[in-house]
């Protein structure tokens, strides 16, 4: 038995599925069958936390948990059922395009009067809202490039080379202090947030968990490599203009120089990345495997669908003067 000594603590449960998963990791408890999964809300707290915890075993694990659980057949069986429930819902609710160019074309047009989270934070955001946004996003940004790295062995030629080039930048170009996850930790320090990996898992809303789970789901399955590339393209296409607004939000709220720098760094970097991903990664993948076009488009659509759900949650809470977090930070 090898017990993880580092890593985040196991989160509190949010229902029967997540309680069963954490119980399995603590003391080998039995897991529910697929009928229980089919009854669950595919976007709800319980299913999304259960899935997040299953995926985290492939990243850094949890303190005090046996590393063998990463390949526990019963956990993998349950994870597969959770994935099917989530993926079926996404295919039904998010699919809008079967052509990657059409899906991305909509993202390349900046609205004159935007209404999303970055617009809100730039125009009227308060420091407490910026802190909440950083705590929520830490569930992704402290592992920023990792889910996407899984696709590299599943690509070749131009697609692999382009993806590797972008990932190299995400990992700081070989400089530890420039790794984007490190830069986000510096942002969190400016905002007086705990920079420990996974610290805000209990605080994160279901909508945030779903955006991170999508990356892990697509990254871990070779059959979904096209959708992972589509997801990555959607992230890079929308990152530069969004980062410009968030940099201003950090400046306007006095968040601090490292907080502002994280987003100014992404304005330039992701403008370049967007071109590489569209031309080399997507172009190269379609050249080799044209049958993956609809999968790429689905990855774009699913990313937008989940980001919209997250944005709606954050803005509804903030405009009501309420916290977007499940627990205070």
GROMACS .gro file of C-alpha atoms in nm:
model
  329
    1UNK     CA    1   0.000   0.000   0.000
    2UNK     CA    2   0.131   0.345  -0.098
    3UNK     CA    3  -0.041   0.636   0.070
    4UNK     CA    4  -0.027   0.986  -0.078
    5UNK     CA    5   0.135   1.215   0.178
    6UNK     CA    6   0.072   1.530  -0.023
    7UNK     CA    7  -0.222   1.657  -0.223
    8UNK     CA    8  -0.547   1.820  -0.113
    9UNK     CA    9  -0.773   1.676   0.155
   10UNK     CA   10  -1.081   1.489   0.042
   11UNK     CA   11  -1.378   1.725   0.002
   12UNK     CA   12  -1.706   1.706   0.186
   13UNK     CA   13  -1.975   1.520  -0.003
   14UNK     CA   14  -2.266   1.684  -0.187
   15UNK     CA   15  -2.497   1.384  -0.212
   16UNK     CA   16  -2.503   1.007  -0.237
   17UNK     CA   17  -2.269   0.967  -0.536
   18UNK     CA   18  -1.993   1.191  -0.404
   19UNK     CA   19  -2.030   1.040  -0.055
   20UNK     CA   20  -1.986   0.693  -0.204
   21UNK     CA   21  -1.671   0.794  -0.394
   22UNK     CA   22  -1.504   0.960  -0.095
   23UNK     CA   23  -1.614   0.669   0.124
   24UNK     CA   24  -1.446   0.429  -0.117
   25UNK     CA   25  -1.123   0.628  -0.094
   26UNK     CA   26  -1.134   0.646   0.285
   27UNK     CA   27  -1.229   0.291   0.379
   28UNK     CA   28  -1.318   0.086   0.069
   29UNK     CA   29  -1.694   0.140   0.092
   30UNK     CA   30  -1.923  -0.012  -0.173
   31UNK     CA   31  -2.018   0.196  -0.474
   32UNK     CA   32  -2.366   0.250  -0.624
   33UNK     CA   33  -2.485   0.102  -0.951
   34UNK     CA   34  -2.560   0.279  -1.277
   35UNK     CA   35  -2.927   0.330  -1.187
   36UNK     CA   36  -2.825   0.581  -0.919
   37UNK     CA   37  -2.616   0.768  -1.176
   38UNK     CA   38  -2.903   0.782  -1.425
   39UNK     CA   39  -3.121   0.949  -1.160
   40UNK     CA   40  -2.864   1.222  -1.092
   41UNK     CA   41  -2.862   1.572  -1.242
   42UNK     CA   42  -2.579   1.553  -1.499
   43UNK     CA   43  -2.475   1.912  -1.418
   44UNK     CA   44  -2.549   1.898  -1.046
   45UNK     CA   45  -2.318   1.922  -0.746
   46UNK     CA   46  -2.332   1.554  -0.654
   47UNK     CA   47  -2.243   1.404  -0.992
   48UNK     CA   48  -1.988   1.672  -1.078
   49UNK     CA   49  -1.804   1.638  -0.747
   50UNK     CA   50  -1.803   1.258  -0.772
   51UNK     CA   51  -1.655   1.283  -1.121
   52UNK     CA   52  -1.404   1.550  -1.017
   53UNK     CA   53  -1.275   1.333  -0.732
   54UNK     CA   54  -1.241   1.032  -0.965
   55UNK     CA   55  -1.041   1.241  -1.211
   56UNK     CA   56  -0.821   1.394  -0.942
   57UNK     CA   57  -0.677   1.048  -0.876
   58UNK     CA   58  -0.501   1.087  -1.215
   59UNK     CA   59  -0.353   1.424  -1.118
   60UNK     CA   60  -0.217   1.463  -0.763
   61UNK     CA   61  -0.450   1.239  -0.567
   62UNK     CA   62  -0.559   1.317  -0.212
   63UNK     CA   63  -0.366   1.323   0.113
   64UNK     CA   64  -0.405   0.998   0.305
   65UNK     CA   65  -0.549   0.803   0.009
   66UNK     CA   66  -0.393   0.485  -0.130
   67UNK     CA   67  -0.242   0.552  -0.474
   68UNK     CA   68  -0.379   0.217  -0.594
   69UNK     CA   69  -0.725   0.373  -0.611
   70UNK     CA   70  -0.623   0.540  -0.937
   71UNK     CA   71  -0.688   0.205  -1.110
   72UNK     CA   72  -0.955   0.061  -0.878
   73UNK     CA   73  -1.183  -0.134  -1.119
   74UNK     CA   74  -1.497  -0.048  -0.925
   75UNK     CA   75  -1.415   0.324  -0.921
   76UNK     CA   76  -1.341   0.310  -1.293
   77UNK     CA   77  -1.676   0.138  -1.350
   78UNK     CA   78  -1.857   0.413  -1.162
   79UNK     CA   79  -1.652   0.683  -1.335
   80UNK     CA   80  -1.753   0.544  -1.674
   81UNK     CA   81  -2.120   0.566  -1.575
   82UNK     CA   82  -2.076   0.924  -1.452
   83UNK     CA   83  -1.901   1.013  -1.777
   84UNK     CA   84  -2.178   0.864  -1.989
   85UNK     CA   85  -2.442   1.065  -1.800
   86UNK     CA   86  -2.243   1.388  -1.837
   87UNK     CA   87  -2.144   1.332  -2.199
   88UNK     CA   88  -2.494   1.234  -2.309
   89UNK     CA   89  -2.631   1.554  -2.157
   90UNK     CA   90  -2.365   1.764  -2.330
   91UNK     CA   91  -2.428   1.604  -2.669
   92UNK     CA   92  -2.800   1.672  -2.632
   93UNK     CA   93  -2.776   2.024  -2.490
   94UNK     CA   94  -2.460   2.174  -2.640
   95UNK     CA   95  -2.427   2.045  -2.995
   96UNK     CA   96  -2.489   2.328  -3.244
   97UNK     CA   97  -2.236   2.273  -3.524
   98UNK     CA   98  -2.080   1.991  -3.720
   99UNK     CA   99  -1.817   2.213  -3.884
  100UNK     CA  100  -1.522   2.342  -3.676
  101UNK     CA  101  -1.482   2.657  -3.887
  102UNK     CA  102  -1.844   2.756  -3.829
  103UNK     CA  103  -1.820   2.685  -3.457
  104UNK     CA  104  -1.505   2.894  -3.418
  105UNK     CA  105  -1.628   3.175  -3.644
  106UNK     CA  106  -1.887   3.274  -3.384
  107UNK     CA  107  -1.617   3.301  -3.117
  108UNK     CA  108  -1.397   3.522  -3.333
  109UNK     CA  109  -1.657   3.803  -3.337
  110UNK     CA  110  -1.642   4.028  -3.031
  111UNK     CA  111  -1.984   4.174  -2.944
  112UNK     CA  112  -2.005   4.553  -2.923
  113UNK     CA  113  -2.183   4.534  -2.589
  114UNK     CA  114  -2.063   4.220  -2.411
  115UNK     CA  115  -2.248   4.081  -2.112
  116UNK     CA  116  -2.020   3.807  -1.979
  117UNK     CA  117  -1.822   3.775  -1.658
  118UNK     CA  118  -1.509   3.950  -1.785
  119UNK     CA  119  -1.720   4.246  -1.903
  120UNK     CA  120  -1.892   4.265  -1.565
  121UNK     CA  121  -1.568   4.250  -1.367
  122UNK     CA  122  -1.405   4.511  -1.589
  123UNK     CA  123  -1.695   4.753  -1.573
  124UNK     CA  124  -1.835   4.715  -1.223
  125UNK     CA  125  -1.650   4.438  -1.042
  126UNK     CA  126  -1.557   4.469  -0.675
  127UNK     CA  127  -1.250   4.323  -0.508
  128UNK     CA  128  -1.454   4.056  -0.328
  129UNK     CA  129  -1.595   3.938  -0.660
  130UNK     CA  130  -1.248   3.924  -0.815
  131UNK     CA  131  -1.134   3.713  -0.518
  132UNK     CA  132  -1.427   3.476  -0.565
  133UNK     CA  133  -1.355   3.449  -0.936
  134UNK     CA  134  -0.993   3.358  -0.863
  135UNK     CA  135  -1.093   3.100  -0.601
  136UNK     CA  136  -1.335   2.935  -0.845
  137UNK     CA  137  -1.090   2.941  -1.136
  138UNK     CA  138  -0.807   2.803  -0.923
  139UNK     CA  139  -0.960   2.457  -0.972
  140UNK     CA  140  -0.853   2.490  -1.336
  141UNK     CA  141  -0.564   2.735  -1.339
  142UNK     CA  142  -0.352   2.549  -1.082
  143UNK     CA  143  -0.350   2.256  -1.327
  144UNK     CA  144  -0.381   2.479  -1.635
  145UNK     CA  145  -0.203   2.282  -1.906
  146UNK     CA  146  -0.225   1.934  -1.758
  147UNK     CA  147  -0.559   1.806  -1.898
  148UNK     CA  148  -0.457   1.912  -2.248
  149UNK     CA  149  -0.118   1.740  -2.230
  150UNK     CA  150  -0.290   1.399  -2.241
  151UNK     CA  151  -0.381   1.456  -2.606
  152UNK     CA  152  -0.019   1.478  -2.724
  153UNK     CA  153   0.037   1.098  -2.762
  154UNK     CA  154  -0.287   1.083  -2.962
  155UNK     CA  155  -0.174   1.333  -3.228
  156UNK     CA  156   0.100   1.330  -3.490
  157UNK     CA  157   0.256   1.553  -3.752
  158UNK     CA  158   0.150   1.918  -3.762
  159UNK     CA  159  -0.115   1.872  -3.496
  160UNK     CA  160   0.129   1.723  -3.245
  161UNK     CA  161   0.399   1.983  -3.318
  162UNK     CA  162   0.155   2.273  -3.286
  163UNK     CA  163   0.002   2.140  -2.966
  164UNK     CA  164   0.345   2.078  -2.813
  165UNK     CA  165   0.453   2.434  -2.898
  166UNK     CA  166   0.153   2.584  -2.721
  167UNK     CA  167   0.189   2.354  -2.421
  168UNK     CA  168   0.558   2.448  -2.394
  169UNK     CA  169   0.451   2.809  -2.348
  170UNK     CA  170   0.187   2.708  -2.092
  171UNK     CA  171   0.461   2.535  -1.894
  172UNK     CA  172   0.671   2.850  -1.891
  173UNK     CA  173   0.901   2.776  -2.182
  174UNK     CA  174   1.120   2.569  -1.951
  175UNK     CA  175   1.129   2.830  -1.671
  176UNK     CA  176   0.958   2.722  -1.350
  177UNK     CA  177   0.873   3.077  -1.242
  178UNK     CA  178   0.690   3.135  -1.574
  179UNK     CA  179   0.469   2.826  -1.565
  180UNK     CA  180   0.116   2.963  -1.599
  181UNK     CA  181  -0.005   2.768  -1.296
  182UNK     CA  182   0.273   2.938  -1.096
  183UNK     CA  183   0.169   3.279  -1.228
  184UNK     CA  184  -0.187   3.210  -1.118
  185UNK     CA  185  -0.065   3.116  -0.771
  186UNK     CA  186   0.110   3.454  -0.762
  187UNK     CA  187  -0.222   3.617  -0.858
  188UNK     CA  188  -0.388   3.435  -0.569
  189UNK     CA  189  -0.119   3.559  -0.330
  190UNK     CA  190  -0.194   3.917  -0.434
  191UNK     CA  191  -0.558   3.851  -0.348
  192UNK     CA  192  -0.466   3.694  -0.011
  193UNK     CA  193  -0.597   3.354  -0.116
  194UNK     CA  194  -0.446   3.019  -0.018
  195UNK     CA  195  -0.235   2.895  -0.310
  196UNK     CA  196  -0.248   2.529  -0.206
  197UNK     CA  197  -0.353   2.300  -0.490
  198UNK     CA  198  -0.719   2.202  -0.452
  199UNK     CA  199  -0.772   2.428  -0.151
  200UNK     CA  200  -1.102   2.568  -0.284
  201UNK     CA  201  -1.263   2.246  -0.403
  202UNK     CA  202  -1.529   2.264  -0.131
  203UNK     CA  203  -1.600   2.626  -0.227
  204UNK     CA  204  -1.627   2.566  -0.602
  205UNK     CA  205  -1.974   2.558  -0.755
  206UNK     CA  206  -2.102   2.271  -0.968
  207UNK     CA  207  -2.075   2.487  -1.280
  208UNK     CA  208  -1.703   2.538  -1.219
  209UNK     CA  209  -1.647   2.169  -1.152
  210UNK     CA  210  -1.817   2.087  -1.481
  211UNK     CA  211  -1.582   2.309  -1.684
  212UNK     CA  212  -1.279   2.135  -1.533
  213UNK     CA  213  -1.436   1.790  -1.565
  214UNK     CA  214  -1.492   1.848  -1.936
  215UNK     CA  215  -1.117   1.895  -1.987
  216UNK     CA  216  -1.034   1.578  -1.797
  217UNK     CA  217  -1.305   1.378  -1.973
  218UNK     CA  218  -1.183   1.479  -2.318
  219UNK     CA  219  -0.817   1.446  -2.230
  220UNK     CA  220  -0.839   1.097  -2.080
  221UNK     CA  221  -1.021   0.935  -2.373
  222UNK     CA  222  -0.838   0.878  -2.700
  223UNK     CA  223  -1.174   0.850  -2.876
  224UNK     CA  224  -1.245   1.212  -2.775
  225UNK     CA  225  -0.917   1.359  -2.904
  226UNK     CA  226  -1.100   1.565  -3.165
  227UNK     CA  227  -1.329   1.715  -2.903
  228UNK     CA  228  -1.027   1.793  -2.682
  229UNK     CA  229  -0.868   1.985  -2.969
  230UNK     CA  230  -1.195   2.172  -3.023
  231UNK     CA  231  -1.214   2.254  -2.654
  232UNK     CA  232  -0.857   2.379  -2.652
  233UNK     CA  233  -0.921   2.595  -2.958
  234UNK     CA  234  -1.227   2.751  -2.792
  235UNK     CA  235  -1.022   2.834  -2.482
  236UNK     CA  236  -0.743   2.995  -2.682
  237UNK     CA  237  -0.971   3.189  -2.919
  238UNK     CA  238  -1.163   3.351  -2.631
  239UNK     CA  239  -0.870   3.394  -2.393
  240UNK     CA  240  -0.694   3.701  -2.535
  241UNK     CA  241  -0.989   3.946  -2.539
  242UNK     CA  242  -1.121   3.809  -2.212
  243UNK     CA  243  -0.778   3.841  -2.050
  244UNK     CA  244  -0.754   4.203  -2.162
  245UNK     CA  245  -1.076   4.281  -1.977
  246UNK     CA  246  -0.971   4.083  -1.670
  247UNK     CA  247  -0.636   4.264  -1.657
  248UNK     CA  248  -0.831   4.590  -1.639
  249UNK     CA  249  -1.056   4.441  -1.371
  250UNK     CA  250  -0.750   4.353  -1.164
  251UNK     CA  251  -0.614   4.705  -1.208
  252UNK     CA  252  -0.946   4.875  -1.132
  253UNK     CA  253  -1.002   4.677  -0.812
  254UNK     CA  254  -0.643   4.713  -0.688
  255UNK     CA  255  -0.591   4.337  -0.692
  256UNK     CA  256  -0.213   4.371  -0.721
  257UNK     CA  257   0.067   4.358  -0.978
  258UNK     CA  258   0.091   3.978  -1.001
  259UNK     CA  259  -0.286   3.954  -1.046
  260UNK     CA  260  -0.273   4.207  -1.327
  261UNK     CA  261   0.034   4.042  -1.484
  262UNK     CA  262  -0.128   3.699  -1.509
  263UNK     CA  263  -0.388   3.835  -1.748
  264UNK     CA  264  -0.164   4.074  -1.942
  265UNK     CA  265   0.064   3.775  -2.005
  266UNK     CA  266  -0.229   3.587  -2.157
  267UNK     CA  267  -0.332   3.874  -2.386
  268UNK     CA  268  -0.022   3.838  -2.603
  269UNK     CA  269   0.051   3.469  -2.551
  270UNK     CA  270  -0.298   3.347  -2.630
  271UNK     CA  271  -0.334   3.570  -2.936
  272UNK     CA  272  -0.039   3.376  -3.080
  273UNK     CA  273  -0.167   3.043  -2.947
  274UNK     CA  274  -0.503   3.095  -3.114
  275UNK     CA  275  -0.338   3.116  -3.456
  276UNK     CA  276  -0.124   2.808  -3.393
  277UNK     CA  277  -0.419   2.603  -3.268
  278UNK     CA  278  -0.646   2.697  -3.556
  279UNK     CA  279  -0.389   2.658  -3.834
  280UNK     CA  280  -0.159   2.382  -3.713
  281UNK     CA  281  -0.345   2.178  -3.452
  282UNK     CA  282  -0.693   2.179  -3.605
  283UNK     CA  283  -0.562   2.206  -3.961
  284UNK     CA  284  -0.313   1.928  -3.907
  285UNK     CA  285  -0.564   1.701  -3.735
  286UNK     CA  286  -0.823   1.745  -4.011
  287UNK     CA  287  -0.555   1.677  -4.270
  288UNK     CA  288  -0.480   1.343  -4.106
  289UNK     CA  289  -0.827   1.255  -3.976
  290UNK     CA  290  -1.099   1.451  -4.157
  291UNK     CA  291  -1.367   1.231  -3.999
  292UNK     CA  292  -1.304   1.410  -3.666
  293UNK     CA  293  -1.451   1.740  -3.788
  294UNK     CA  294  -1.782   1.698  -3.602
  295UNK     CA  295  -1.596   1.598  -3.284
  296UNK     CA  296  -1.386   1.914  -3.299
  297UNK     CA  297  -1.701   2.123  -3.342
  298UNK     CA  298  -1.861   1.944  -3.046
  299UNK     CA  299  -1.560   2.031  -2.830
  300UNK     CA  300  -1.605   2.398  -2.918
  301UNK     CA  301  -1.979   2.387  -2.851
  302UNK     CA  302  -1.952   2.197  -2.522
  303UNK     CA  303  -1.693   2.442  -2.392
  304UNK     CA  304  -1.915   2.740  -2.470
  305UNK     CA  305  -2.219   2.571  -2.319
  306UNK     CA  306  -2.048   2.506  -1.985
  307UNK     CA  307  -1.880   2.847  -1.973
  308UNK     CA  308  -2.218   3.010  -2.032
  309UNK     CA  309  -2.368   2.812  -1.744
  310UNK     CA  310  -2.084   2.919  -1.518
  311UNK     CA  311  -2.118   3.282  -1.622
  312UNK     CA  312  -2.493   3.279  -1.557
  313UNK     CA  313  -2.436   3.142  -1.207
  314UNK     CA  314  -2.165   3.395  -1.117
  315UNK     CA  315  -2.352   3.697  -1.251
  316UNK     CA  316  -2.685   3.599  -1.096
  317UNK     CA  317  -2.526   3.569  -0.753
  318UNK     CA  318  -2.314   3.882  -0.778
  319UNK     CA  319  -2.594   4.101  -0.910
  320UNK     CA  320  -2.803   3.987  -0.614
  321UNK     CA  321  -2.518   4.087  -0.382
  322UNK     CA  322  -2.459   3.722  -0.289
  323UNK     CA  323  -2.155   3.498  -0.290
  324UNK     CA  324  -2.102   3.258  -0.582
  325UNK     CA  325  -1.911   3.019  -0.355
  326UNK     CA  326  -2.048   2.728  -0.155
  327UNK     CA  327  -1.835   2.822   0.149
  328UNK     CA  328  -1.661   3.146   0.241
  329UNK     CA  329  -1.294   3.202   0.156
   0.00000   0.00000   0.00000
